[in-house]
mmCIF file of C-alpha atoms in Angstrom:
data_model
loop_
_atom_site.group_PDB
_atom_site.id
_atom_site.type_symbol
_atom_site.label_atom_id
_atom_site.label_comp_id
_atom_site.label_asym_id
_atom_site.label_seq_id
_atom_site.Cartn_x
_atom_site.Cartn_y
_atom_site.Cartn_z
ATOM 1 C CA UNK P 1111 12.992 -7.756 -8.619
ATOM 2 C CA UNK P 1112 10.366 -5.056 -9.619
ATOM 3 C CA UNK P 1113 10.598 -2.053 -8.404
ATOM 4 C CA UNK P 1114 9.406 1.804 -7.993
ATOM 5 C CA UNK P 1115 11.427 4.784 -6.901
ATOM 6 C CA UNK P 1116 10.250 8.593 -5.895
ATOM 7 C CA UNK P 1117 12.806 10.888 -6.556
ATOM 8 C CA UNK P 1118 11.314 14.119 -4.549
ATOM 9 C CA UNK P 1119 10.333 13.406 -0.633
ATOM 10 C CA UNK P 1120 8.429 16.393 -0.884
ATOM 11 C CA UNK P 1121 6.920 18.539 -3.589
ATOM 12 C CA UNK P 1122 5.326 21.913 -2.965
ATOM 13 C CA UNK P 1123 2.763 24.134 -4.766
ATOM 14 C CA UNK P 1124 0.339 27.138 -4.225
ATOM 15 C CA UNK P 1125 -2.887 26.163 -4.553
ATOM 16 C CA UNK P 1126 -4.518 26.306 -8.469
ATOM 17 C CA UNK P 1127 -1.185 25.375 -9.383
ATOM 18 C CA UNK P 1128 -0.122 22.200 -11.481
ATOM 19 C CA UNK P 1129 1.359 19.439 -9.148
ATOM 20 C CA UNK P 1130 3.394 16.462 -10.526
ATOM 21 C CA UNK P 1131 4.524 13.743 -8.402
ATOM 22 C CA UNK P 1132 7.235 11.641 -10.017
ATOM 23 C CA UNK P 1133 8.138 8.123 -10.080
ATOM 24 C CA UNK P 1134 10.330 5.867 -11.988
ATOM 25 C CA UNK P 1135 10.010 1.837 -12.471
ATOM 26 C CA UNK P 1136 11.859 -1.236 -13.152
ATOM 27 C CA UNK P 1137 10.266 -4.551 -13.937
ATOM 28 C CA UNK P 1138 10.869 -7.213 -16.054
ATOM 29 C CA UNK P 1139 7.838 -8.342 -18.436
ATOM 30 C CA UNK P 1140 4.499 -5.828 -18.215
ATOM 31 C CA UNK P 1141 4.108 -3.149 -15.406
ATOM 32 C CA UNK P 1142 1.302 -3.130 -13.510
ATOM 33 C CA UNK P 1143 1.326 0.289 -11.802
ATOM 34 C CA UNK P 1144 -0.357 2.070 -8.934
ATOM 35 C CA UNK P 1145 -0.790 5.391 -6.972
ATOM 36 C CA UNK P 1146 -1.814 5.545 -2.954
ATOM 37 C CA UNK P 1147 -2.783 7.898 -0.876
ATOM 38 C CA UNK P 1148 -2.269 8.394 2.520
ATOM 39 C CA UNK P 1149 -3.806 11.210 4.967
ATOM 40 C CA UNK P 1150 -2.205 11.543 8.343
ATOM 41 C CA UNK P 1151 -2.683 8.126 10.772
ATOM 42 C CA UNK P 1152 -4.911 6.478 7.733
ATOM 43 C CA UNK P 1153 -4.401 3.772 5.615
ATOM 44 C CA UNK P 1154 -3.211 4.144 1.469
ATOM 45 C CA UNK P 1155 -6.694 5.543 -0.665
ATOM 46 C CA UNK P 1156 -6.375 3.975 -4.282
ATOM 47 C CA UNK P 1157 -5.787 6.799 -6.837
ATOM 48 C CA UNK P 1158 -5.425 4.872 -10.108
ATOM 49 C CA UNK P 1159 -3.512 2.346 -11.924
ATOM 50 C CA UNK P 1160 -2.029 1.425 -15.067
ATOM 51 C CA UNK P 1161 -2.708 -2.039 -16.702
ATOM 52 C CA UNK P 1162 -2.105 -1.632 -20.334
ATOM 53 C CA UNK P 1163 -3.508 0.720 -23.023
ATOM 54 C CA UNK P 1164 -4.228 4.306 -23.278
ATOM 55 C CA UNK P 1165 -0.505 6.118 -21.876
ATOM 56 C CA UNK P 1166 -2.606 8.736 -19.486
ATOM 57 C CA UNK P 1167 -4.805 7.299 -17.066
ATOM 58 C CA UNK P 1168 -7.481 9.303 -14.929
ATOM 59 C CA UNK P 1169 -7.954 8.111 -11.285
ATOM 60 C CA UNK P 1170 -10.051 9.346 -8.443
ATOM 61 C CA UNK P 1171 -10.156 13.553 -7.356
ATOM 62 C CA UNK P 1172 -9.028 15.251 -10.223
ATOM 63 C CA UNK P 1173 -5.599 13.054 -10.555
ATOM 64 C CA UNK P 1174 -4.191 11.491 -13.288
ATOM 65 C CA UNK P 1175 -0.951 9.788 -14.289
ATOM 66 C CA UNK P 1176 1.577 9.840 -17.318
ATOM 67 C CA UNK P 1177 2.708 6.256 -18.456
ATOM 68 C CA UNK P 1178 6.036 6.793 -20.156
ATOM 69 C CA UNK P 1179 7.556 3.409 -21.523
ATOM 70 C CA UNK P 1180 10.418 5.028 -22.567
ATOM 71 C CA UNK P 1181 11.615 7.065 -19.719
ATOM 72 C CA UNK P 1182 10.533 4.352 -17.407
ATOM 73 C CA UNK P 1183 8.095 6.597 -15.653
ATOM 74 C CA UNK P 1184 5.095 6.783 -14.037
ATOM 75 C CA UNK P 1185 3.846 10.735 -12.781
ATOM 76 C CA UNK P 1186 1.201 11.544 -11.282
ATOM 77 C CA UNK P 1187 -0.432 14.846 -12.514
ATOM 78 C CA UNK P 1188 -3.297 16.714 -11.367
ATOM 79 C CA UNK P 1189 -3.803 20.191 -13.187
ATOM 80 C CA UNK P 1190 -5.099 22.540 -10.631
ATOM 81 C CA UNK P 1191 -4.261 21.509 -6.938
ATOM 82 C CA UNK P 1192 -5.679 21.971 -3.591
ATOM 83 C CA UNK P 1193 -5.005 22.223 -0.357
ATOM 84 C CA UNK P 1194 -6.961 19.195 0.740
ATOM 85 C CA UNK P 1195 -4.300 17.471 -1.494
ATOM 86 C CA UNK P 1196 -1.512 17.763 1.102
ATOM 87 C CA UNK P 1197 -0.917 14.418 1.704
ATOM 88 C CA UNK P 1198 1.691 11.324 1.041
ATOM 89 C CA UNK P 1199 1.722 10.008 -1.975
ATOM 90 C CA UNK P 1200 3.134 6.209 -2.846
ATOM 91 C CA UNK P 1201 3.764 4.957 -6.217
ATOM 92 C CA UNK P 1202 3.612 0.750 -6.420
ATOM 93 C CA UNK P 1203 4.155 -1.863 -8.730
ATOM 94 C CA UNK P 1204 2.567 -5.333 -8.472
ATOM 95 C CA UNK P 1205 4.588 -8.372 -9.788
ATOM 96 C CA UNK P 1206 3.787 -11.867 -10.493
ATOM 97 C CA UNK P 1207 3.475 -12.926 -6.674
ATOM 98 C CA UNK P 1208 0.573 -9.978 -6.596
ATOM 99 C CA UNK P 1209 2.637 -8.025 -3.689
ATOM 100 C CA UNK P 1210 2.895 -4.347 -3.877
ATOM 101 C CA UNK P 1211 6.717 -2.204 -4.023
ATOM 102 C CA UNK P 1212 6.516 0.876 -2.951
ATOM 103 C CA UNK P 1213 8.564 3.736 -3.229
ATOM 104 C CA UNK P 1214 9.580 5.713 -0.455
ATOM 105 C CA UNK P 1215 6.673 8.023 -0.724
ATOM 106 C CA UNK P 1216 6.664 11.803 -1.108
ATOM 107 C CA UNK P 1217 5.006 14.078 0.900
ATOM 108 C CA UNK P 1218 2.875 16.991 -1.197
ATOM 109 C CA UNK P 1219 2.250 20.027 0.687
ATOM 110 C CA UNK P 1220 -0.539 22.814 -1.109
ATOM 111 C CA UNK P 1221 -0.240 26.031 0.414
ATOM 112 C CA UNK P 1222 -2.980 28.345 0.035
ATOM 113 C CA UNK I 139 -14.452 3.933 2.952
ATOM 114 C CA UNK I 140 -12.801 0.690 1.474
ATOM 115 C CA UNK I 141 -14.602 -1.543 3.125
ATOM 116 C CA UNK I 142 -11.419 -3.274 5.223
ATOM 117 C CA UNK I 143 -11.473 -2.969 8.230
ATOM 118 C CA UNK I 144 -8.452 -3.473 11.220
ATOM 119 C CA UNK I 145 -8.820 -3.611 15.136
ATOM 120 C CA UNK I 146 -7.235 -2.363 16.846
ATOM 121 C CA UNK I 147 -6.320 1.101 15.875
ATOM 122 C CA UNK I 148 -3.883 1.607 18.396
ATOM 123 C CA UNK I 149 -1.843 -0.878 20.944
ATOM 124 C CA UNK I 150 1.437 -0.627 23.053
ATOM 125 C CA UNK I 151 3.199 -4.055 23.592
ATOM 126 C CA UNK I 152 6.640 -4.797 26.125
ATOM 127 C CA UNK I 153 9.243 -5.792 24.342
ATOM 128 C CA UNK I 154 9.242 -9.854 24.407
ATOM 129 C CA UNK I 155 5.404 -10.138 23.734
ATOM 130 C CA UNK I 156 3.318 -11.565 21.499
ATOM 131 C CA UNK I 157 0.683 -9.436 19.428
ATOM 132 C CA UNK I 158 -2.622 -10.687 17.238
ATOM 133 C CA UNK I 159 -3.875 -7.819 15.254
ATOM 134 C CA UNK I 160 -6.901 -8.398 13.041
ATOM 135 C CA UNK I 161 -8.454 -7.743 9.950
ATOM 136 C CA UNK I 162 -12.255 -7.829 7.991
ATOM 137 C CA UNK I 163 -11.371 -7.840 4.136
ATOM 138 C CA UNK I 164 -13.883 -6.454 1.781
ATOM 139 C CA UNK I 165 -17.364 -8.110 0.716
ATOM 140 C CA UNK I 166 -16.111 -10.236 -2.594
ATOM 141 C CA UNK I 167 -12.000 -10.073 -1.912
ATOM 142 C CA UNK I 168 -10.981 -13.623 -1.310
ATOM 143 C CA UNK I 169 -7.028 -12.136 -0.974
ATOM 144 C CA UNK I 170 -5.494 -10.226 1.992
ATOM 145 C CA UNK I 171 -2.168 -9.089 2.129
ATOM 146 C CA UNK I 172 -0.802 -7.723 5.746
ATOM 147 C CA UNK I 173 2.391 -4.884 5.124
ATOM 148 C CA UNK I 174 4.218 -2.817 7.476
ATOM 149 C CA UNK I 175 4.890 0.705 7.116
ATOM 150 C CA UNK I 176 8.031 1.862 9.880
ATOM 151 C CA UNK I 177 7.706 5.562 10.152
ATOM 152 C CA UNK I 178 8.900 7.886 7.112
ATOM 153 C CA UNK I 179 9.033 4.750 4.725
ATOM 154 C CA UNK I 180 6.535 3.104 2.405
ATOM 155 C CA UNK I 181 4.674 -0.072 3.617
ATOM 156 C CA UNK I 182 6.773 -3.440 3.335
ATOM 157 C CA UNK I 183 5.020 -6.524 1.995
ATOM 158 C CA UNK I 184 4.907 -9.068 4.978
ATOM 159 C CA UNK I 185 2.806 -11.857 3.585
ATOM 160 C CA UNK I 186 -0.404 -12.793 1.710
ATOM 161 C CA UNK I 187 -3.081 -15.378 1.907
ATOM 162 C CA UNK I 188 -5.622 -16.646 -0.702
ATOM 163 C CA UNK I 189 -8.415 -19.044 0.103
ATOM 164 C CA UNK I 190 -6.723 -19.624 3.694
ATOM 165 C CA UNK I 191 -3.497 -20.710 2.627
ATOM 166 C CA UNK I 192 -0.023 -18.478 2.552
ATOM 167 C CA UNK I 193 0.983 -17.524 -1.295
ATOM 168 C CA UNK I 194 3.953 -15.543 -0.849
ATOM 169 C CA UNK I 195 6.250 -13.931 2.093
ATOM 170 C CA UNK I 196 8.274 -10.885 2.068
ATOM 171 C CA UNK I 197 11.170 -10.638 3.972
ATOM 172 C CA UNK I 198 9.853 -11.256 7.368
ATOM 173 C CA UNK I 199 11.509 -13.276 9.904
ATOM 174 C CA UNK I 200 9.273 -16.510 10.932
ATOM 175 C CA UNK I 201 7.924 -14.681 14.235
ATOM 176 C CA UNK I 202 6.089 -13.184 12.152
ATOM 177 C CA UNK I 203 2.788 -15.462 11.034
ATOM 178 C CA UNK I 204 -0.539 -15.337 9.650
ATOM 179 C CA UNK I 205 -4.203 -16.926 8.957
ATOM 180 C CA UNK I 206 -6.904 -16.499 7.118
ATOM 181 C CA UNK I 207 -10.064 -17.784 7.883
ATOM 182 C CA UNK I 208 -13.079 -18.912 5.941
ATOM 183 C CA UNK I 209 -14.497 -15.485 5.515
ATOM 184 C CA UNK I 210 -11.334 -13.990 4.411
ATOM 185 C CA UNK I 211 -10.614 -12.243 7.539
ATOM 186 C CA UNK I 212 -7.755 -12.346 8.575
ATOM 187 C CA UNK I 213 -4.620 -12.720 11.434
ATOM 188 C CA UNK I 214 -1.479 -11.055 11.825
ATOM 189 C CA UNK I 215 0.208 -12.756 14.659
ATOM 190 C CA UNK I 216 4.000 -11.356 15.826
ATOM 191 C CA UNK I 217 5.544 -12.953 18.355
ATOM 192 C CA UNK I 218 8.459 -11.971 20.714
ATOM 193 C CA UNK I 219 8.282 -8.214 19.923
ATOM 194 C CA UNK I 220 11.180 -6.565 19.114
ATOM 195 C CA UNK I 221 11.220 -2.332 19.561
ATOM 196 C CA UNK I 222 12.225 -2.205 15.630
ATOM 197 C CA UNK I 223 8.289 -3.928 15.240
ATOM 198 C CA UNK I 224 6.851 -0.384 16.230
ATOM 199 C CA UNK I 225 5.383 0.515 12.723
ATOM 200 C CA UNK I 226 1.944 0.640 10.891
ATOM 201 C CA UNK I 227 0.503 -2.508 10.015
ATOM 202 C CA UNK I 228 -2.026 -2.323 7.019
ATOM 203 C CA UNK I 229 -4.185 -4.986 5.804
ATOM 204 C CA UNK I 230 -4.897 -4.936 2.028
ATOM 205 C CA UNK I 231 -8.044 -7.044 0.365
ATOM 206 C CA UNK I 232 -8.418 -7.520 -3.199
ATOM 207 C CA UNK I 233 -10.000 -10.336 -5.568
ATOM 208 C CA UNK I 234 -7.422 -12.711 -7.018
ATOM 209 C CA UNK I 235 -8.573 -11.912 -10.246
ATOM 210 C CA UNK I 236 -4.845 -11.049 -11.877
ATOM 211 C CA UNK I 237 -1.846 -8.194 -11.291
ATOM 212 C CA UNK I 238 -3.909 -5.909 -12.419
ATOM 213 C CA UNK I 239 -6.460 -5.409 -9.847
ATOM 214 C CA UNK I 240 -6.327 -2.706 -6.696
ATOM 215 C CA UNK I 241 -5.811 -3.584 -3.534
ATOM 216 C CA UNK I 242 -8.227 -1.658 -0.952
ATOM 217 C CA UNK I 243 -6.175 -1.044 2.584
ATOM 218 C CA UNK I 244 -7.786 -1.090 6.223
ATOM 219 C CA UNK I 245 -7.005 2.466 8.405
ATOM 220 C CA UNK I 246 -4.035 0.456 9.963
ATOM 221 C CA UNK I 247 -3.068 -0.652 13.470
ATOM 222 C CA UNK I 248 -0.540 1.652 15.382
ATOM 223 C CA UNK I 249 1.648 -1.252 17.145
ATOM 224 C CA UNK I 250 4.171 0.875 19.260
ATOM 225 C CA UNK I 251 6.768 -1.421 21.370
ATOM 226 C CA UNK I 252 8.398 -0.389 24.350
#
């Protein structure tokens, strides 16, 4: 079974800061990999995804994410944060059925 | 905005009941997928439909049904609510295209069971 995991529940910066949300995967065959979003009492926002190609992929707001083949990972960066990026982040992978694993999430608080 | 959209938002059910919650997949997505999302976890994969039929289940027990109509809207029917069915239900569209497209989610429906 394919599957995602999110080491940190919660990750904290001040804001300007660097933030890096982690996440490690496991799947058999190609990974197809994905970053959510989710604001309080809303539904996941698509960030970006990895199909194949170029290792660091830019997504939506300023984020982008480190594919790592050899350590298995997945991060998601974003260089200078904000506070409007306080949020829950979810790190997926879709396998041959097309269903989403997620990881356990991990909430990101920006403190000003 | 994604473009999905669930009703309702919000609805408290007695324990024993049966719930239909709803969803409008996005213009072009012939594909909706229906997870749930218990509190302080990540959503669960319940089920998925393409073209009206069911093309894979997660580990849901059978209560637990769906439909999807000509449109691609879609149905998320529970029946005989359990309390442990309180949770988030989001409705995800995409286009069967391959693995590698994104799946746009609805705002979610709040199901609370009492």
């Amino acid at each position: 079974a394919q599957s995602v995991a999110q080491p940190e529940d919660q990750v904290n910066v001040a804001e300007g800061n660097p933030l890096t949300v982690k996440c490690t995967y496991s799947v058999s065959g190609n990974p197809y990999l994905f970053w959510y979003v989710q604001y309080p009492n809303r539904g996941l926002q698509f960030l970006l995804k990895y199909i194949t190609g170029d290792n660091l992929v830019k997504g939506s707001y300023g984020f982008e994410a480190e594919f790592n083949k050899s350590q298995t990972s997945f991060h998601l960066k974003k260089p200078s944060a904000l506070v409007s990026d306080s949020a829950l982040y979810f790190c997926a992978v879709r396998d041959h059925d097309y269903k989403l694993s997620f990881g356990a999430g991990t909430t990101v608080t920006v403190r000003a | 905005e994604t473009g999905v959209t669930q009703s309702p938002t919000h609805l408290i059910k007695t324990r024993g009941q049966q719930v239909t919650l709803r969803c409008s997949s996005q213009s072009g997505h012939n594909t909706v997928s229906w997870y749930q999302q218990a509190l302080g976890q990540g959503p669960q994969f319940i089920f998925q439909y393409y073209r009206e039929e069911e093309n894979g289940r997660g580990n849901f027990p059978p209560r637990f049904s769906g439909l999807q109509f000509p449109n691609y809207s879609s149905e998320l029917n529970v029946n005989a609510l359990e309390l442990d069915d309180s949770a988030l239900y989001l409705c995800a569209s995409s286009s069967y295209r391959g693995a590698n497209t994104e799946a746009f989610f609805g705002q979610g429906t709040r199901l609370t069971v009492v």
